[in-house]
CSV table of C-alpha atoms and ligand atoms in Angstrom, one decimal:
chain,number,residue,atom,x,y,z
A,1,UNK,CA,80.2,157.0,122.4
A,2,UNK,CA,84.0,157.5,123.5
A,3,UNK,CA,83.3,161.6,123.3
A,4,UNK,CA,81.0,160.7,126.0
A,5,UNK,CA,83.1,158.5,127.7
A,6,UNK,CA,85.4,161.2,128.3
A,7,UNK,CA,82.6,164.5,129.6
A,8,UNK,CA,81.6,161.4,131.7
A,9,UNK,CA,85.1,161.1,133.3
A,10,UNK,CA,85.6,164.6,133.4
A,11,UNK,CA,82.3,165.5,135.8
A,12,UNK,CA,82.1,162.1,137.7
A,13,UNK,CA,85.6,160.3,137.2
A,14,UNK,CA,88.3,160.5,140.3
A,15,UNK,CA,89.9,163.6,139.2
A,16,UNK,CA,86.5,165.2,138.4
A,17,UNK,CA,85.2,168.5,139.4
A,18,UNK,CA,82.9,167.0,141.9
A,19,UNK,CA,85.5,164.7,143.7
A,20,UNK,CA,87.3,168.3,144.1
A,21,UNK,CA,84.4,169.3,145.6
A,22,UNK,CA,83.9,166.3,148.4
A,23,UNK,CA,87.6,167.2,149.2
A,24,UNK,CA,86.0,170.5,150.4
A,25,UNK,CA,84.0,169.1,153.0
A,26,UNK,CA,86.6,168.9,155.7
A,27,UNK,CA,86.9,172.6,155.4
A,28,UNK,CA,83.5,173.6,155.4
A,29,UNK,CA,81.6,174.0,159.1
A,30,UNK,CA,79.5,171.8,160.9
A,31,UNK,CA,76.1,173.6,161.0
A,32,UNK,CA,76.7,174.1,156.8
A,33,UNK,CA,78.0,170.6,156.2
A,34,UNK,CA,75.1,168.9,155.7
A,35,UNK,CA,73.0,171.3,153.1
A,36,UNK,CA,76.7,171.2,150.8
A,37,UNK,CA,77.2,167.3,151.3
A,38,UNK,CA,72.9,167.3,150.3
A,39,UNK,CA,73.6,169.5,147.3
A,40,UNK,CA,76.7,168.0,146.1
A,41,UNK,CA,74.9,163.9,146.5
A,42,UNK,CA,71.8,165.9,144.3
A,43,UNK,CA,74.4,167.3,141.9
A,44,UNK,CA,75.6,163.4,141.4
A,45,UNK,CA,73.0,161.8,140.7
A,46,UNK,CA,71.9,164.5,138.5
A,47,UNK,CA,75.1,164.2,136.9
A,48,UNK,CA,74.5,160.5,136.4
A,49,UNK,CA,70.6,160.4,135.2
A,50,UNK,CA,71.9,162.8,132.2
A,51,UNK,CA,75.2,160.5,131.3
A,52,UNK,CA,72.8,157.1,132.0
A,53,UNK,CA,69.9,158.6,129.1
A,54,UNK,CA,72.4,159.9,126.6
A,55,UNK,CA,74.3,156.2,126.4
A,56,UNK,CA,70.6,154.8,126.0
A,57,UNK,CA,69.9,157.6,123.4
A,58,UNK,CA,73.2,157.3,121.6
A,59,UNK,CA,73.3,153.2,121.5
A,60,UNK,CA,69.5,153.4,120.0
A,61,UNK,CA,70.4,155.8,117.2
A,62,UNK,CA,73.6,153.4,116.0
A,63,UNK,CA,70.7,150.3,116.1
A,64,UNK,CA,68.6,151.9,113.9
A,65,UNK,CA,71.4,153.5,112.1
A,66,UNK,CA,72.3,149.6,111.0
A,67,UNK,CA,68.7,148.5,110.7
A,68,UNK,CA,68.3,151.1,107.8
A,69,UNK,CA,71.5,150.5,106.7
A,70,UNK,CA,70.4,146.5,106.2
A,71,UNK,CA,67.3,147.4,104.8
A,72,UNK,CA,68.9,150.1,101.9
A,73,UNK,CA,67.4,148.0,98.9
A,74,UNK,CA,69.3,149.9,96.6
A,75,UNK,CA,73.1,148.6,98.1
A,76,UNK,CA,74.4,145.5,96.2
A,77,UNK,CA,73.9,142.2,97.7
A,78,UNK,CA,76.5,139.7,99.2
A,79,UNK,CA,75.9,136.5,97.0
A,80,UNK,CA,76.3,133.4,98.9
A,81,UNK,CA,78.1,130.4,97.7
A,82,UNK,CA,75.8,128.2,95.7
A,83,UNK,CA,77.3,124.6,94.9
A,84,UNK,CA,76.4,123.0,91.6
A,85,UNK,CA,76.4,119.5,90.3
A,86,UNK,CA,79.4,118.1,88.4
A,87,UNK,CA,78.8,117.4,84.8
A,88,UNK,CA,79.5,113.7,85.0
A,89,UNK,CA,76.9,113.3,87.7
A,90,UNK,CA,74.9,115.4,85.2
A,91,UNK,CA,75.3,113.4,82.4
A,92,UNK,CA,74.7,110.1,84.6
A,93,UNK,CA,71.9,111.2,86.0
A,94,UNK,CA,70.5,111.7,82.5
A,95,UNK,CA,71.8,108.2,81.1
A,96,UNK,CA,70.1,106.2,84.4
A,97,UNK,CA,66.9,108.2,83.3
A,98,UNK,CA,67.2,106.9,79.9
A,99,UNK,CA,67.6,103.6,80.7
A,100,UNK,CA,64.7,103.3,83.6
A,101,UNK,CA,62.2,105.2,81.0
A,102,UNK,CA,62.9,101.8,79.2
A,103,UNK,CA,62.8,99.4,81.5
A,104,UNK,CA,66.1,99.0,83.1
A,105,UNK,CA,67.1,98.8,86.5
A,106,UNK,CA,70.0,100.3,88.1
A,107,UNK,CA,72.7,98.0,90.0
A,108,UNK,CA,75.9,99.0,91.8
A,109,UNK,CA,79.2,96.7,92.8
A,110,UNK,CA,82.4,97.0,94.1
A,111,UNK,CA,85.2,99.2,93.2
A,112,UNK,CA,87.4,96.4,94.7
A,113,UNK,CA,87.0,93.2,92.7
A,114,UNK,CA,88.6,90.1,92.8
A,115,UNK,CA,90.4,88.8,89.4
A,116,UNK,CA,87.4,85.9,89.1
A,117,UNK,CA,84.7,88.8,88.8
A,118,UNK,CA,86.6,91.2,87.1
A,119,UNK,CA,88.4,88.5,84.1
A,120,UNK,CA,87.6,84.9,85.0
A,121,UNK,CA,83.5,85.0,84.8
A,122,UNK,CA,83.8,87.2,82.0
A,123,UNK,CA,85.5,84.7,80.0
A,124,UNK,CA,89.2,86.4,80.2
A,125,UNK,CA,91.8,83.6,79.3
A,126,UNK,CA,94.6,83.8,82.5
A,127,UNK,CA,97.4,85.0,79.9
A,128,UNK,CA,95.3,87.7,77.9
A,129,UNK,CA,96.8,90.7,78.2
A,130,UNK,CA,94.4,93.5,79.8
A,131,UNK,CA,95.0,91.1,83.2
A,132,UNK,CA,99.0,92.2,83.4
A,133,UNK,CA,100.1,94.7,85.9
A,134,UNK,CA,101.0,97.1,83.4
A,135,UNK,CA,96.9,97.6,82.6
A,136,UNK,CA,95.5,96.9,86.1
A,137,UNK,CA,96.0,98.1,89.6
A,138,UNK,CA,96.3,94.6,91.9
A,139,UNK,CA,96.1,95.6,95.5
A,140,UNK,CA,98.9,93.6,97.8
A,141,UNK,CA,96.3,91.1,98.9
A,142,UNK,CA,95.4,90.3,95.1
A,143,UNK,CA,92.4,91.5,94.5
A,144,UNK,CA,92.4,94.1,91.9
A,145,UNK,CA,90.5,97.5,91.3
A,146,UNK,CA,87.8,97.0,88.9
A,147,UNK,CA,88.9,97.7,85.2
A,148,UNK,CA,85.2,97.5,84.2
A,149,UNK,CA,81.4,97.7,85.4
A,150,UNK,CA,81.4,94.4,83.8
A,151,UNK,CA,81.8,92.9,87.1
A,152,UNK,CA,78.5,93.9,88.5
A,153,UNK,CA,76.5,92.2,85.6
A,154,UNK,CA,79.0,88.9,86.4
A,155,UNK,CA,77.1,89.5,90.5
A,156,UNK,CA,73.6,90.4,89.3
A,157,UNK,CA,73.6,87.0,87.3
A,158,UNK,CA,74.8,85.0,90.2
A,159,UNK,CA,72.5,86.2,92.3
A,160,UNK,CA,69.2,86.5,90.3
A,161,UNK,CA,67.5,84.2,87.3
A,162,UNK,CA,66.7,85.9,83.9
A,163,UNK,CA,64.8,88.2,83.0
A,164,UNK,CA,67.7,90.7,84.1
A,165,UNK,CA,67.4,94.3,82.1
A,166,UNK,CA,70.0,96.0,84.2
A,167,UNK,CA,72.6,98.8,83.7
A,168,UNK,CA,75.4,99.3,86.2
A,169,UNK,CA,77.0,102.7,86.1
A,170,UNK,CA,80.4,103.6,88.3
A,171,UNK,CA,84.6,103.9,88.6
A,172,UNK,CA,86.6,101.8,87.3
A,173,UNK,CA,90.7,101.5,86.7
A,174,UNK,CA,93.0,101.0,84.2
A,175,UNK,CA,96.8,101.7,84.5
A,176,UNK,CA,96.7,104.4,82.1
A,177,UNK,CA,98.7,107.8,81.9
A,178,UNK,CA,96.6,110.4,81.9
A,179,UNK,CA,96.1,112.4,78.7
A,180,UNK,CA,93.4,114.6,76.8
A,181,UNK,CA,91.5,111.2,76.2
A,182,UNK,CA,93.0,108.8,78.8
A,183,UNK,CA,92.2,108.8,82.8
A,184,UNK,CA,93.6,106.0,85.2
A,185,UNK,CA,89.9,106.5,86.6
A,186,UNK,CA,87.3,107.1,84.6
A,187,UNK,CA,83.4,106.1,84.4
A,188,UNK,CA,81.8,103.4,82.5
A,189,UNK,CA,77.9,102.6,82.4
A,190,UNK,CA,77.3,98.8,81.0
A,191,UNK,CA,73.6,97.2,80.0
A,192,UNK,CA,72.6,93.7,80.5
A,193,UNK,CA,69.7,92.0,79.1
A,194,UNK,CA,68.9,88.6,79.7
A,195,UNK,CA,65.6,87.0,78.5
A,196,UNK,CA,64.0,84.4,76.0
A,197,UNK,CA,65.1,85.5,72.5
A,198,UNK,CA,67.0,88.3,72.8
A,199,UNK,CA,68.6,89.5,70.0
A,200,UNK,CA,71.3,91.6,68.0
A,201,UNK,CA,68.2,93.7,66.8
A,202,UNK,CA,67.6,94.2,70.4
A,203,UNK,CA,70.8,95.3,70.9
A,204,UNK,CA,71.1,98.0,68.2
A,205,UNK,CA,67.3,99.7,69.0
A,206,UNK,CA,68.2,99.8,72.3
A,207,UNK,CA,71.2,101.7,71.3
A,208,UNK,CA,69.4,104.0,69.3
A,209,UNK,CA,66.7,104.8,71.4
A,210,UNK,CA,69.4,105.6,74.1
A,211,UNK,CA,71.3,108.1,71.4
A,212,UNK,CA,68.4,109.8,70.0
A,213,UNK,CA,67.1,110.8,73.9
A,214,UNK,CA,71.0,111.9,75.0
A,215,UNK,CA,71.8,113.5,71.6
A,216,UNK,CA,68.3,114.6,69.4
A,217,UNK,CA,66.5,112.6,67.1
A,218,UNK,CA,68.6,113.2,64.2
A,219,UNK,CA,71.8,111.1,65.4
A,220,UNK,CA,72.0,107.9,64.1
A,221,UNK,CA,73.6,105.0,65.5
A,222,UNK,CA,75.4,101.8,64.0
A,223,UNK,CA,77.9,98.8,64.9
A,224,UNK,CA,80.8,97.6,63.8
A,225,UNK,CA,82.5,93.8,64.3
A,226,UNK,CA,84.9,93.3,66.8
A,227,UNK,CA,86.4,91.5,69.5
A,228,UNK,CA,85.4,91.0,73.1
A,229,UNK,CA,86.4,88.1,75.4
A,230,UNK,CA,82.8,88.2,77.2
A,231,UNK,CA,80.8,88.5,74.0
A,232,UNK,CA,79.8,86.6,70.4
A,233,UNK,CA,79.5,88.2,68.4
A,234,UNK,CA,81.3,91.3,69.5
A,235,UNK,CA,80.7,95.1,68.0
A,236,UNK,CA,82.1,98.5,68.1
A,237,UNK,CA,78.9,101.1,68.7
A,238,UNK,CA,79.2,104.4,66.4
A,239,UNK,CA,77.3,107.5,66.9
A,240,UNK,CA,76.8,109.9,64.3
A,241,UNK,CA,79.3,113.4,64.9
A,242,UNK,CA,77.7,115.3,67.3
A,243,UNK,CA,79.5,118.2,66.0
A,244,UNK,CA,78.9,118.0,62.4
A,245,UNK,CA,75.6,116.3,61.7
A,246,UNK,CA,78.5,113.4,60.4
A,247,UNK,CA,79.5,115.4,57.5
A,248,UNK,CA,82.8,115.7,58.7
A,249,UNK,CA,85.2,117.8,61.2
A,250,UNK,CA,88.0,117.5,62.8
A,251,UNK,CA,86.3,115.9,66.3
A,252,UNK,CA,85.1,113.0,64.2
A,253,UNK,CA,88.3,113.3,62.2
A,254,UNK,CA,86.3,114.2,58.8
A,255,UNK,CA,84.7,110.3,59.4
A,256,UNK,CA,80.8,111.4,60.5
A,257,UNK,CA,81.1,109.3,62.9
A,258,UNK,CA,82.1,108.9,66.8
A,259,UNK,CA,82.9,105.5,69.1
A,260,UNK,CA,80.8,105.4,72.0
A,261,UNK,CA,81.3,102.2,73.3
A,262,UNK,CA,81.8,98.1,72.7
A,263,UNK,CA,78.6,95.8,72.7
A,264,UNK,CA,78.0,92.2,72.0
A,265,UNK,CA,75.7,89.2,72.4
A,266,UNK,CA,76.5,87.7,76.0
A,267,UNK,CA,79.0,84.6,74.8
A,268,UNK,CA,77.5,81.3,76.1
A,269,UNK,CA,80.8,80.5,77.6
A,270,UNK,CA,79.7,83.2,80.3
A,271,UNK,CA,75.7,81.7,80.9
A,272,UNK,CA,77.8,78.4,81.5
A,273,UNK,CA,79.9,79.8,83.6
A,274,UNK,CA,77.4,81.4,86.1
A,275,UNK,CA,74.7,78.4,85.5
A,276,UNK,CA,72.6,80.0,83.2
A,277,UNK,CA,70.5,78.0,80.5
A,278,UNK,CA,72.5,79.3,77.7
A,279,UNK,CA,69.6,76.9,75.4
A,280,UNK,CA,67.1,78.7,77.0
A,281,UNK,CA,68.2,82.4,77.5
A,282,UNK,CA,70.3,85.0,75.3
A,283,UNK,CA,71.6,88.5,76.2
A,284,UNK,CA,73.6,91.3,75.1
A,285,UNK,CA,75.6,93.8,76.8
A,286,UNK,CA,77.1,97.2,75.7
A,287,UNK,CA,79.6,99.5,77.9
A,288,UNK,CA,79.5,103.5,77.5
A,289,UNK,CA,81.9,105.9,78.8
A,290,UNK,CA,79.7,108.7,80.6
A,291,UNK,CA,82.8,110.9,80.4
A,292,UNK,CA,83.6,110.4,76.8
A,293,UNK,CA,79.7,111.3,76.7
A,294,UNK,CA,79.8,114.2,78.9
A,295,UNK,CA,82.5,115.4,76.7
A,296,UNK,CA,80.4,115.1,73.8
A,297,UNK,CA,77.2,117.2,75.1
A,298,UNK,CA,79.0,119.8,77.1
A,299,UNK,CA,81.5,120.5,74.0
A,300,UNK,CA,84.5,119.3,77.0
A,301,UNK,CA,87.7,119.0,74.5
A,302,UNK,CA,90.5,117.8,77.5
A,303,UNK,CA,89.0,115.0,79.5
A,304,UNK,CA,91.2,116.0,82.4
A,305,UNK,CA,89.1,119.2,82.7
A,306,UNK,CA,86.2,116.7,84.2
A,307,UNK,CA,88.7,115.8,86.9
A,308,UNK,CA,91.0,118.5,87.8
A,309,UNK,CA,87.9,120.5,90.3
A,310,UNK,CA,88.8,124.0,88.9
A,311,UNK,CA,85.8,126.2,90.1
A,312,UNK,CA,85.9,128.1,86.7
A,313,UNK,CA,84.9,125.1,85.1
A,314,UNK,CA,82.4,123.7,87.6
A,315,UNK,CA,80.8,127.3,87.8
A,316,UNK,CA,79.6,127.0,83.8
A,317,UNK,CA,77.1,124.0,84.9
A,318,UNK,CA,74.8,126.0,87.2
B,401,ZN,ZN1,82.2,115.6,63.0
């Protein structure tokens, strides 16, 4: 195109052969004026026609130049960007269809609590210790951010009479330093069931059910005492080693078995508490960590990994 450019300005731009020959006319004599200015005008346009068809010409063959260059099936393909989902909203997404295939509902609070939702209602003495400032973040106005999904369960049973079969899955915050097991945030899932004779048994199918769909029919499941504030009696859940069957390795720490979570019947300090007929009505409640679970099904050994957004990571979960 800029080869043409060029013959265009030599035969019609202002130094051009035919402006040479316009300069002539002053010389040339009356009577023949008129045939040369007649010939030179034809000469022009002529000149012009030709340049105006060969830009046409030329700008078509560059179009379909590109269109078969677009439609060459045999060049590679530009991939576009493709977003994927996180693990952890894998993994939850999983867990909340778990728990609905059984009933459950799903309910959502607050990352911001205040201290009687978060310890008070959940039957946390003012002096125990997980309520100092050296486990929880207090905001300046006193309010705290959630250290559990606890709190939700304390809202859904204000607000609604048993039967409750709920599980409340989200953030929470504990003044921790982050380490290959340890995250100031990380992400809890809790269950609550509340109905006429609920009991332990209750508790431990549940559980079972819940690890046989996440983790195979082959896992097995079992509880341990211990201590809750919110719960009597309270439990440690196991799970069977992923890893190992439960034969032993060194992520179960040659033990067969893994924690998943603490569990307990709802202590009738708590139905008191939030006016609920604690002759009438039992419950129990279990918290999970959904990253200490994602960790466990995507084989994650760091849990920082799950928070630190490297692309090389996130890509493996397309
Ligand atoms: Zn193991």
């Amino acid at each position: 195109m800029s080869d043409l450019a060029n013959i265009k300005a030599r035969y019609l731009g202002k130094k051009s052969v035919l402006v040479e020959q316009y300069a002539r006319m002053k010389d040339i004599t009356p009577q023949d004026k008129p045939a040369f200015g007649n010939s030179l005008n034809q000469s022009k346009t002529a000149l012009e026609q030709l340049f105006s068809d060969k830009e046409t010409e030329l700008k078509h063959k560059s179009w379909s130049q590109n269109k078969d260059a677009v439609s060459d099936l045999t060049l590679p393909g530009v991939i576009p960007a493709q977003g994927s989902l996180h693990p952890l909203t894998i993994v939850l997404r999983e867990i909340e269809d778990v728990f609905m295939s059984m009933g459950f509902e799903v309910a959502e609070g607050f990352d911001i609590e205040d201290e009687y939702h978060n310890f008070d209602a959940l039957n946390t003495p003012s002096d125990h210790p997980s309520r100092n400032l050296a486990d929880t973040f207090y905001l300046k106005d006193g309010n705290l951010l959630r250290t559990q999904t606890s709190t939700v369960q304390v809202r859904v049973m204000e607000n609604y009479p048993p039967p409750i079969k709920i599980i409340s899955p989200g953030r929470c915050y504990r003044n921790d330093k982050a380490d290959a097991s340890h995250s100031p945030v990380f992400h809890q899932v809790e269950a609550l069931v509340v109905d006429e004779e609920i009991s332990l048994g209750d508790l431990k199918d549940t559980l079972q059910i819940f690890a046989e769909r996440m983790f195979g029919s082959k896992v097995k499941t079992r509880i341990r005492p211990h201590f809750f504030p919110f719960t009597e009696p309270s439990a440690e859940m196991d799970m069977s080693c992923v890893m190992c069957g439960g034969s032993g390795c060194k992520v179960c720490k040659q033990s067969g078995w893994l924690e998943l979570g603490g569990a307990g019947m709802v202590d009738p300090n708590v139905f008191d508490m939030l006016k609920i007929d604690s002759e009438k009505y039992s419950g129990f409640a279990f918290g999970l960590g959904i990253d200490r679970i994602a960790m466990m099904k995507f084989d994650i050994p760091d849990l920082r990994i799950l928070f630190e957004n490297d692309l090389r990571f996130l890509k493996q979960f397309r």
